[in-house]
XYZ file of C-alpha atoms in Angstrom:
637
model
C 4.522 12.362 21.844
C 1.035 13.765 21.429
C -1.128 12.310 18.669
C -3.675 14.952 17.785
C -5.797 13.747 14.858
C -7.281 17.239 14.380
C -10.574 15.690 13.372
C -13.224 18.385 12.792
C -16.370 18.367 14.889
C -19.929 18.079 13.601
C -21.874 15.630 11.441
C -19.600 13.371 9.431
C -21.029 14.506 6.094
C -20.109 18.128 6.946
C -16.645 17.649 8.467
C -14.562 18.122 5.325
C -16.479 21.150 4.042
C -16.354 22.751 7.479
C -12.647 22.007 7.768
C -11.881 23.513 4.368
C -13.633 26.723 5.406
C -11.845 26.856 8.766
C -8.364 26.399 7.291
C -6.160 29.380 6.591
C -5.470 30.314 2.972
C -2.467 31.586 1.054
C -3.431 34.239 -1.456
C -2.475 33.551 -5.099
C 0.280 36.170 -5.232
C 1.957 34.750 -2.121
C 1.924 31.111 -3.260
C 5.024 31.657 -5.385
C 6.946 32.408 -2.169
C 6.584 28.800 -1.024
C 8.325 25.651 -2.183
C 7.255 22.064 -1.555
C 9.364 18.944 -2.016
C 7.393 15.915 -3.207
C 9.183 12.571 -2.903
C 7.622 10.041 -5.260
C 5.927 10.460 -8.611
C 3.264 7.747 -8.644
C -0.440 8.480 -8.452
C -0.196 10.202 -5.066
C 3.076 12.053 -5.685
C 2.445 12.900 -9.330
C -1.041 14.231 -8.692
C 0.157 16.204 -5.650
C 3.101 17.787 -7.475
C 0.904 18.738 -10.444
C -1.876 20.133 -8.241
C 0.426 22.178 -6.004
C 2.174 23.654 -9.030
C -1.170 24.422 -10.687
C -2.088 26.416 -7.588
C 1.075 28.487 -7.923
C 3.529 26.856 -5.494
C 7.066 25.969 -6.519
C 7.605 22.215 -6.496
C 10.640 19.937 -6.603
C 9.632 16.338 -7.361
C 12.015 13.425 -6.787
C 11.773 9.821 -7.992
C 14.279 6.982 -8.232
C 12.900 5.805 -11.587
C 14.233 7.220 -14.834
C 10.780 8.708 -15.509
C 7.648 9.349 -13.433
C 5.865 7.074 -15.881
C 7.703 4.108 -14.366
C 6.323 4.628 -10.846
C 4.848 1.426 -9.423
C 1.286 2.774 -9.653
C 1.546 1.677 -13.275
C 1.233 -1.955 -12.143
C -2.256 -1.576 -10.629
C -4.691 -3.536 -12.721
C -8.315 -3.839 -11.772
C -9.845 -0.424 -11.143
C -10.631 2.555 -8.947
C -13.640 2.913 -6.662
C -16.039 5.855 -6.717
C -19.521 6.283 -5.254
C -21.144 7.455 -8.503
C -24.005 4.909 -8.388
C -24.035 4.744 -12.183
C -25.490 1.240 -11.968
C -28.381 2.458 -9.796
C -27.768 -0.528 -7.534
C -27.916 1.235 -4.178
C -24.463 2.780 -3.915
C -23.829 6.087 -2.155
C -21.060 8.025 -0.452
C -22.218 6.635 2.866
C -22.236 3.037 1.572
C -18.680 3.380 0.262
C -17.711 4.877 3.623
C -19.365 2.018 5.499
C -17.929 -0.708 3.249
C -14.440 0.737 3.717
C -14.695 0.936 7.511
C -16.144 -2.574 7.677
C -13.614 -3.903 5.168
C -10.823 -2.545 7.374
C -12.364 -4.470 10.292
C -13.227 -1.254 12.170
C -9.625 -0.171 12.625
C -9.610 3.080 10.624
C -10.409 6.695 11.484
C -14.021 7.468 10.510
C -13.514 11.060 9.403
C -10.687 10.249 6.994
C -12.629 7.400 5.409
C -15.761 9.479 4.873
C -13.719 12.226 3.236
C -12.199 9.619 0.922
C -15.680 8.442 -0.080
C -16.832 12.028 -0.669
C -13.858 12.916 -2.833
C -14.106 9.701 -4.865
C -16.901 11.099 -7.022
C -14.689 14.000 -8.169
C -11.724 11.786 -9.053
C -13.529 10.119 -11.953
C -14.540 13.463 -13.475
C -10.970 14.717 -13.116
C -9.531 11.635 -14.826
C -12.087 11.603 -17.642
C -11.221 15.256 -18.322
C -7.571 14.191 -18.596
C -8.508 11.613 -21.206
C -8.219 8.443 -19.126
C -9.860 5.754 -21.331
C -12.196 4.123 -18.827
C -14.268 1.242 -20.148
C -17.689 2.292 -21.415
C -21.033 0.641 -21.963
C -22.497 0.265 -25.469
C -24.257 3.635 -25.177
C -21.073 5.452 -24.166
C -21.627 5.702 -20.389
C -18.775 4.689 -18.097
C -18.862 1.026 -17.128
C -18.483 -0.406 -13.622
C -17.633 -3.769 -12.131
C -17.565 -5.233 -8.640
C -14.637 -5.831 -6.313
C -14.254 -7.752 -3.077
C -16.064 -6.572 0.027
C -18.899 -4.808 -1.799
C -22.311 -5.834 -3.100
C -22.526 -2.958 -5.569
C -20.647 -2.170 -8.797
C -18.583 0.945 -8.143
C -15.225 0.142 -9.720
C -14.219 2.112 -12.830
C -11.601 0.408 -14.962
C -9.559 0.355 -18.155
C -9.341 -3.374 -18.923
C -6.608 -4.721 -16.641
C -4.341 -1.673 -16.853
C -6.194 0.949 -14.842
C -3.120 2.043 -12.885
C -1.187 2.683 -16.073
C -3.925 4.811 -17.597
C -4.478 6.831 -14.411
C -0.738 7.367 -14.048
C -0.531 8.662 -17.601
C -3.292 11.136 -16.731
C -1.385 12.370 -13.681
C 1.845 12.375 -15.676
C 0.296 14.595 -18.340
C -0.726 17.105 -15.679
C 2.741 16.889 -14.112
C 4.498 17.274 -17.472
C 2.514 20.414 -18.189
C 3.760 21.962 -14.965
C 7.321 20.852 -15.691
C 7.066 22.557 -19.062
C 5.780 25.734 -17.440
C 8.709 25.755 -15.044
C 6.585 25.276 -11.925
C 7.884 21.745 -11.187
C 11.512 20.696 -11.317
C 11.903 16.934 -11.739
C 14.786 14.973 -10.201
C 14.651 11.452 -11.678
C 17.127 8.680 -10.745
C 17.410 10.285 -7.303
C 16.774 8.525 -4.003
C 15.882 10.225 -0.742
C 18.162 9.024 2.046
C 17.059 11.276 4.916
C 14.808 14.128 5.924
C 16.228 17.349 7.394
C 14.611 19.109 10.348
C 15.121 22.790 11.108
C 13.725 23.972 14.460
C 11.677 20.772 14.606
C 10.029 21.264 11.207
C 10.707 19.240 8.054
C 12.490 21.640 5.735
C 14.349 19.480 3.265
C 15.855 16.172 2.262
C 19.244 14.651 1.503
C 19.374 12.566 -1.671
C 21.785 10.450 -3.686
C 21.966 10.751 -7.451
C 21.710 7.121 -8.538
C 23.623 7.732 -11.771
C 26.635 9.581 -10.325
C 26.587 8.725 -6.612
C 26.620 12.406 -5.650
C 24.945 13.238 -2.330
C 23.165 16.609 -2.168
C 20.698 18.580 -0.059
C 17.456 20.252 -1.099
C 15.472 22.734 0.985
C 11.804 23.698 0.941
C 9.029 25.004 3.157
C 7.446 21.535 3.482
C 8.212 17.936 2.525
C 5.640 15.510 1.108
C 6.363 11.774 1.146
C 4.517 9.734 -1.480
C 6.849 6.762 -1.516
C 4.505 3.778 -1.407
C 4.455 0.771 0.878
C 6.809 -1.761 2.431
C 5.516 -5.072 1.029
C 9.019 -6.055 -0.118
C 9.960 -6.751 3.491
C 8.756 -10.267 2.557
C 11.262 -10.370 -0.362
C 8.699 -12.123 -2.579
C 5.803 -9.783 -3.267
C 3.791 -8.338 -6.127
C 5.675 -5.044 -5.784
C 8.407 -3.938 -8.149
C 11.781 -5.048 -6.818
C 12.885 -1.457 -6.174
C 9.928 -0.670 -3.879
C 11.222 -0.101 -0.352
C 10.596 1.429 3.068
C 13.659 3.705 3.178
C 12.090 7.172 2.888
C 9.377 6.452 5.457
C 11.759 4.609 7.775
C 14.348 7.388 7.740
C 11.550 9.838 8.620
C 10.559 7.488 11.461
C 14.122 7.593 12.780
C 13.880 11.401 12.777
C 10.800 11.258 15.028
C 7.813 10.539 12.764
C 5.499 7.954 14.324
C 5.027 4.745 12.344
C 1.454 3.475 12.629
C 0.161 -0.102 12.437
C 3.201 -1.653 10.710
C 1.788 -5.166 11.164
C -1.173 -4.439 8.868
C 0.080 -5.987 5.631
C -2.241 -7.205 2.922
C -1.928 -10.573 1.254
C -3.550 -10.517 -2.190
C -5.493 -13.720 -2.982
C -5.078 -13.638 -6.760
C -1.408 -14.031 -7.700
C 0.521 -16.487 -9.841
C 1.954 -19.099 -7.426
C 5.639 -19.401 -6.574
C 7.325 -21.833 -8.944
C 10.890 -21.988 -7.622
C 13.662 -20.553 -5.446
C 15.003 -18.591 -8.395
C 12.122 -16.076 -8.259
C 12.706 -12.553 -7.015
C 9.110 -11.295 -7.270
C 5.557 -12.493 -7.844
C 2.954 -11.416 -10.377
C -0.487 -10.094 -9.527
C -3.609 -11.258 -11.319
C -6.212 -8.546 -10.817
C -8.954 -9.045 -8.269
C -11.352 -7.989 -11.020
C -10.966 -11.514 -12.402
C -13.064 -12.713 -9.480
C -16.089 -11.039 -11.064
C -16.276 -13.760 -13.702
C -13.881 -16.429 -12.446
C -14.950 -19.081 -9.949
C -12.443 -20.286 -7.364
C -12.278 -23.970 -6.483
C -10.127 -26.911 -5.425
C -10.765 -30.660 -5.566
C -12.768 -32.066 -2.691
C -10.321 -34.941 -2.323
C -6.827 -34.603 -0.889
C -3.921 -35.381 -3.175
C -5.949 -35.095 -6.387
C -3.599 -35.344 -9.399
C -6.020 -35.241 -12.330
C -6.074 -32.254 -14.645
C -8.717 -29.633 -13.841
C -10.838 -30.528 -16.848
C -10.983 -34.177 -15.760
C -12.450 -33.395 -12.334
C -16.269 -33.466 -12.493
C -18.416 -30.748 -10.887
C -19.523 -33.044 -8.078
C -15.894 -33.467 -6.976
C -15.089 -29.725 -6.881
C -15.256 -27.480 -3.823
C -16.147 -23.876 -4.670
C -15.123 -23.028 -1.144
C -15.731 -19.248 -1.146
C -19.240 -19.715 -2.527
C -19.809 -22.389 0.112
C -18.438 -20.422 3.076
C -19.573 -16.892 2.140
C -22.747 -17.232 0.052
C -23.641 -13.512 0.200
C -20.319 -12.421 -1.326
C -19.026 -15.669 -2.836
C -15.882 -15.207 -4.934
C -15.889 -11.476 -4.093
C -15.211 -11.968 -0.388
C -12.598 -9.462 0.886
C -8.931 -10.096 0.251
C -7.889 -11.130 3.745
C -10.700 -13.669 4.050
C -10.166 -15.028 0.538
C -6.427 -15.381 1.130
C -6.792 -17.259 4.396
C -9.408 -19.541 2.828
C -6.976 -20.433 0.020
C -4.230 -21.192 2.529
C -6.655 -23.305 4.541
C -7.612 -25.635 1.659
C -3.975 -25.929 0.571
C -2.893 -26.776 4.126
C -5.543 -29.531 4.028
C -3.703 -31.075 1.090
C -6.205 -30.003 -1.569
C -4.015 -27.427 -3.312
C -3.243 -27.726 -7.021
C -0.100 -27.425 -9.120
C 3.332 -28.973 -8.644
C 3.891 -27.369 -5.252
C 0.397 -27.928 -3.873
C 0.162 -24.205 -3.078
C -2.411 -23.077 -5.586
C -6.150 -22.977 -6.261
C -8.065 -22.750 -9.522
C -9.616 -19.560 -10.905
C -11.939 -20.931 -13.560
C -13.624 -18.941 -16.360
C -15.402 -21.835 -18.077
C -18.842 -20.803 -16.791
C -18.369 -17.152 -17.758
C -17.072 -18.033 -21.225
C -20.016 -20.374 -21.735
C -22.478 -17.712 -20.577
C -20.980 -14.584 -22.173
C -18.711 -15.902 -24.898
C -14.943 -15.679 -25.181
C -14.946 -12.264 -26.965
C -16.600 -10.606 -23.939
C -14.088 -12.104 -21.516
C -11.259 -11.133 -23.877
C -12.537 -7.545 -23.975
C -12.719 -7.328 -20.179
C -9.499 -9.088 -19.217
C -7.520 -9.772 -22.378
C -4.203 -8.259 -21.327
C -4.321 -10.136 -17.993
C -4.960 -13.437 -19.756
C -2.094 -12.731 -22.158
C 0.244 -11.931 -19.260
C -0.724 -15.138 -17.460
C -0.073 -17.227 -20.572
C 3.323 -15.617 -21.188
C 4.418 -16.381 -17.628
C 2.979 -19.884 -17.195
C 2.687 -21.212 -20.732
C -0.966 -22.103 -20.054
C -3.988 -20.741 -21.934
C -6.529 -19.515 -19.342
C -9.314 -19.485 -21.935
C -8.928 -23.273 -22.135
C -7.778 -24.281 -18.663
C -8.266 -22.583 -15.264
C -5.673 -20.175 -13.927
C -3.739 -21.305 -10.886
C -3.495 -18.647 -8.186
C -2.240 -18.335 -4.604
C -1.982 -15.450 -2.094
C 1.088 -13.189 -2.052
C 2.257 -10.071 -0.224
C 0.798 -7.040 -1.952
C -0.250 -3.812 -0.182
C 0.536 -2.327 3.219
C -2.128 -0.585 5.260
C 0.351 0.605 7.875
C 2.512 3.656 7.288
C 3.618 6.897 8.860
C 1.014 8.327 11.225
C -0.802 11.392 9.902
C -3.577 13.596 11.205
C -6.693 14.690 9.302
C -4.512 17.134 7.342
C -2.223 14.289 6.194
C 0.552 15.844 8.283
C 2.770 13.607 10.407
C 3.634 14.439 13.992
C 6.707 16.228 12.553
C 5.406 19.662 11.508
C 5.781 20.266 7.797
C 6.166 16.567 6.919
C 3.110 15.419 4.962
C 2.582 11.796 3.949
C 0.161 10.683 1.240
C -0.983 7.540 -0.552
C 0.220 4.117 0.581
C 3.024 5.710 2.604
C 0.552 6.808 5.306
C -1.748 4.679 7.444
C -4.898 6.729 7.310
C -7.756 5.158 5.383
C -7.764 1.371 5.174
C -7.616 0.080 8.732
C -6.563 -3.558 8.998
C -7.503 -4.528 5.435
C -7.811 -2.595 2.184
C -10.711 -3.266 -0.121
C -9.781 -3.828 -3.749
C -9.717 -0.766 -6.042
C -9.294 1.598 -3.084
C -5.528 2.162 -3.387
C -5.801 4.204 -6.575
C -8.733 6.060 -5.054
C -6.735 7.055 -1.980
C -3.616 8.066 -3.898
C -5.525 10.421 -6.196
C -7.787 11.701 -3.419
C -4.771 12.685 -1.329
C -2.864 14.238 -4.221
C -5.598 16.013 -6.170
C -8.162 16.963 -3.533
C -6.856 16.871 0.058
C -3.200 17.883 0.292
C -3.585 21.045 -1.845
C -5.923 22.406 0.851
C -4.145 21.209 3.968
C -0.577 22.118 3.013
C -1.771 25.675 2.325
C -3.033 25.890 5.896
C 0.443 24.887 7.132
C 2.140 27.480 4.926
C -0.250 30.201 6.088
C 0.338 29.386 9.758
C 4.130 29.007 9.598
C 5.080 31.414 6.827
C 7.962 31.238 4.345
C 11.333 30.763 6.094
C 13.800 30.966 3.172
C 15.676 27.876 4.323
C 18.932 27.269 2.412
C 20.396 23.785 1.711
C 23.880 24.796 2.869
C 22.819 25.264 6.493
C 24.371 23.376 9.398
C 21.381 21.050 9.744
C 21.757 19.897 6.134
C 25.530 19.420 6.373
C 25.117 17.310 9.485
C 22.635 14.988 7.769
C 24.788 14.789 4.629
C 27.727 13.723 6.772
C 25.681 10.974 8.440
C 24.435 9.706 5.075
C 27.956 9.563 3.634
C 29.292 7.829 6.740
C 26.594 5.139 6.475
C 27.547 4.607 2.829
C 31.249 4.323 3.646
C 30.484 1.794 6.362
C 28.515 -0.428 3.967
C 31.206 -0.316 1.310
C 33.968 -1.098 3.820
C 32.504 -4.347 5.189
C 33.573 -6.455 2.180
C 32.021 -9.624 3.556
C 31.179 -12.914 1.875
C 27.386 -12.756 1.396
C 25.329 -10.906 -1.198
C 22.753 -8.297 -0.260
C 19.993 -10.392 -1.833
C 20.862 -13.423 0.287
C 20.167 -11.401 3.437
C 16.947 -10.008 1.967
C 15.758 -13.490 1.003
C 16.513 -14.837 4.494
C 14.657 -11.946 6.109
C 11.714 -12.498 3.762
C 11.474 -16.139 4.782
C 11.473 -15.211 8.473
C 8.782 -12.596 7.916
C 6.537 -14.770 5.717
C 6.684 -17.778 8.043
C 6.157 -15.826 11.261
C 4.387 -12.584 10.325
C 2.607 -13.482 7.089
C -0.940 -14.710 6.519
C -1.014 -16.259 9.972
C 0.819 -15.085 13.092
C 1.119 -16.510 16.591
C 3.008 -15.631 19.736
C 5.576 -18.397 19.391
C 6.414 -17.530 15.799
C 6.621 -13.788 16.433
C 8.894 -14.277 19.441
C 11.072 -16.533 17.291
C 11.253 -13.854 14.585
C 12.194 -11.233 17.172
C 15.211 -13.368 18.071
C 16.205 -14.205 14.492
C 15.933 -10.728 12.932
C 18.433 -8.935 15.245
C 20.877 -11.823 14.751
C 20.471 -11.590 10.979
C 20.919 -7.819 11.117
C 24.164 -8.256 13.076
C 25.457 -10.714 10.461
C 24.502 -8.260 7.703
C 26.669 -5.498 9.147
C 29.592 -7.914 9.539
C 29.397 -10.059 6.427
C 27.549 -8.308 3.591
C 29.475 -7.710 0.386
C 28.533 -4.481 -1.376
C 30.130 -4.326 -4.785
C 31.575 -1.235 -6.481
C 31.935 2.219 -4.991
C 29.940 5.417 -4.528
C 31.199 7.357 -7.543
C 28.858 5.898 -10.141
C 25.674 3.920 -10.642
C 25.759 1.101 -8.077
C 22.708 -1.144 -7.796
C 24.378 -3.211 -5.091
C 24.784 -0.138 -2.884
C 21.202 1.009 -3.535
C 19.876 -2.396 -2.577
C 22.082 -2.643 0.518
C 20.665 0.574 1.972
C 17.110 -0.595 1.419
C 17.710 -4.068 2.875
C 19.420 -2.535 5.915
C 16.248 -0.559 6.584
C 14.059 -3.651 6.085
C 16.194 -5.499 8.653
C 15.284 -2.865 11.246
C 11.720 -2.308 10.079
C 10.894 -6.040 10.097
C 11.588 -6.161 13.821
C 9.172 -3.290 14.502
C 6.556 -5.001 12.353
C 6.830 -8.190 14.440
C 6.712 -6.172 17.680
C 3.471 -4.559 16.534
C 1.985 -7.933 15.578
C 3.008 -9.461 18.911
C 1.616 -6.542 20.898
C -1.805 -6.685 19.173
C -3.343 -9.748 20.833
C -6.379 -9.985 18.609
C -7.220 -10.833 15.024
C -8.485 -8.064 12.795
C -8.531 -7.895 9.027
C -5.234 -9.017 7.543
C -3.647 -9.260 11.012
C -4.615 -12.832 11.857
C -3.321 -14.060 15.207
C -4.026 -17.785 15.164
C -4.742 -17.781 18.913
C -7.648 -15.381 18.392
C -10.273 -16.807 16.052
C -13.873 -17.941 16.229
C -14.936 -21.582 16.091
C -15.543 -21.069 12.359
C -11.969 -19.829 11.881
C -12.872 -16.140 11.429
C -10.916 -13.198 12.878
C -11.773 -12.465 16.510
C -11.399 -8.765 17.355
C -10.980 -7.348 20.823
C -12.545 -3.894 20.575
C -12.322 -3.243 24.281
C -8.506 -3.447 24.341
C -7.349 -2.778 20.785
C -9.634 -0.242 19.172
C -6.733 2.113 18.590
C -4.050 3.078 16.105
C -0.673 1.790 17.281
C 1.914 4.507 16.601
C 5.553 3.582 17.299
C 8.210 6.150 18.182
C 11.904 5.545 17.531
C 13.991 5.407 20.710
C 17.443 4.693 19.318
C 19.377 1.836 17.740
C 18.653 -1.597 19.239
C 16.106 -0.108 21.624
C 12.452 -1.050 21.709
C 10.343 1.720 20.153
C 7.759 3.426 22.348
C 4.110 2.650 21.694
C 1.603 5.506 21.520
C -2.110 5.004 20.976
C -4.673 7.034 19.089
C -8.009 5.760 20.321
C -10.551 5.164 17.567
C -14.033 6.496 18.234
C -16.980 5.314 16.170
C -19.767 7.876 16.199
C -21.417 7.018 12.905
C -20.659 3.338 12.317
C -21.705 0.767 14.863
C -18.984 -1.697 15.805
C -20.147 -5.133 14.711
C -18.881 -8.597 13.916
C -17.493 -8.466 10.408
C -19.482 -11.016 8.460
C -19.643 -11.751 4.728
C -21.728 -14.887 4.992
């Protein structure tokens, strides 16, 4: 396998403009000859489908929700980054570029990150034109707030529901194209495999989730915008239906999977309260603008928060990272919370929690201001916990959230399979080993609105329209394999539920490949996961049949993929003998407990190639070269 990043030459500020000029174009009259399949309808998929249709291409868009409006992008809360420098506080495209590379612990591709920073300034204008109700200052100008890993205010927001408002903007653009007949929507439809014709991605095989019918769909290119794989941990902030299936099936067809061990733990989530839970709830990182994080100084403290005097509180992030304080990056903040809880200073019934306290901000600004900024988040917290965060501090603890790894793509967002493009969280390209807050929405919209519409046209112009039909031999062969896999699952009729296997896998992954990893734990996981996978295929009980809506069957397919993917994730974590960003190998840390990188050996993208069932995947490396950012110790002190 050859990993050619296709990074343009020249000064970094000129690469994208030069590349756009060098790419081949499809003239407007010829665009109607081409069809693109977009899998996923969140911010990345919805914006891509709308933009491609607006240009004149024919688009089929697939999502497993009943409406694109229910894509998981709707759950994003805190904001979207853009280098507008509205606050006149020193921001710039280059500073956003640098903060993102540094925040990812120098494990991302420079050219992609700089393009993301460049495009960010256009995203806000696009969304305002769509009517997205960003928060505004008294005079009417757009407001900004800060997020972790930055010392400037560059995050645009709509209270604590930014993802919802941005998704409605993309959905309006998508709906317009549906109405014009340029996009055909396929809701309640799940992609189960990608189809290759002469080595190029030319279609997909899907299952209608309402009827069980399996069908094929052909196009000139396939775009995956299917999100991340955080639910490999079972408990995460992701919607329960989020999964790795589309990306993993593409991997098994030859697409390289890059940096699977880079998984982000979000520091600001409502703590686990019992074994009955099936997911966790995010509290936006934006809360750290005004909330102060602390734990008691004494171990085993049982007094209520309000009864603990200031002198007996440890504002540990402010103490450890004075330059950034409560806005230290997510990976660092998460590990710091785990550290104080492991010392016995955690709060709540389980001892796995820290306080996020707004008393100072309410005293300084008044409750109405805090209510205006975060009201819906405070209401959500109170509904879930029964506690009023205006009167008593929130209790938070880290949880699995975002995944920086994903299918490998080049500068054009094309995987190593020609014609298979991957955008948003489904690819690996922009965040390195740790994503800065408010950058997920930025990447999804950048890819969909401003990058893919250029690069997919270059592919079409080079390859030409092939008039592939979905009744070809290649499609029938994949359909047969999909149906055989379904029959096999339904025929096992074992004694254990699908969820019981998922929960057991999640426990293995969290304990051995979660916030902290070490060689012993990873080797243990690599013994336990294959054994669990073997038990799954012998003893799982999938209810119902394939002739109607069957949630048990849907879930079984996704968990089966997680049981294979989890092993690759642990292999990647074991192979990377360093600590970087959210990948924290406990053997590799400084005396102060910070991540200890090994740039000499591991300054590369790890891209894994499928070699067959129960065979170790092959590791390929894309070396990372830093021309414009100097490699340095990542410090937020």
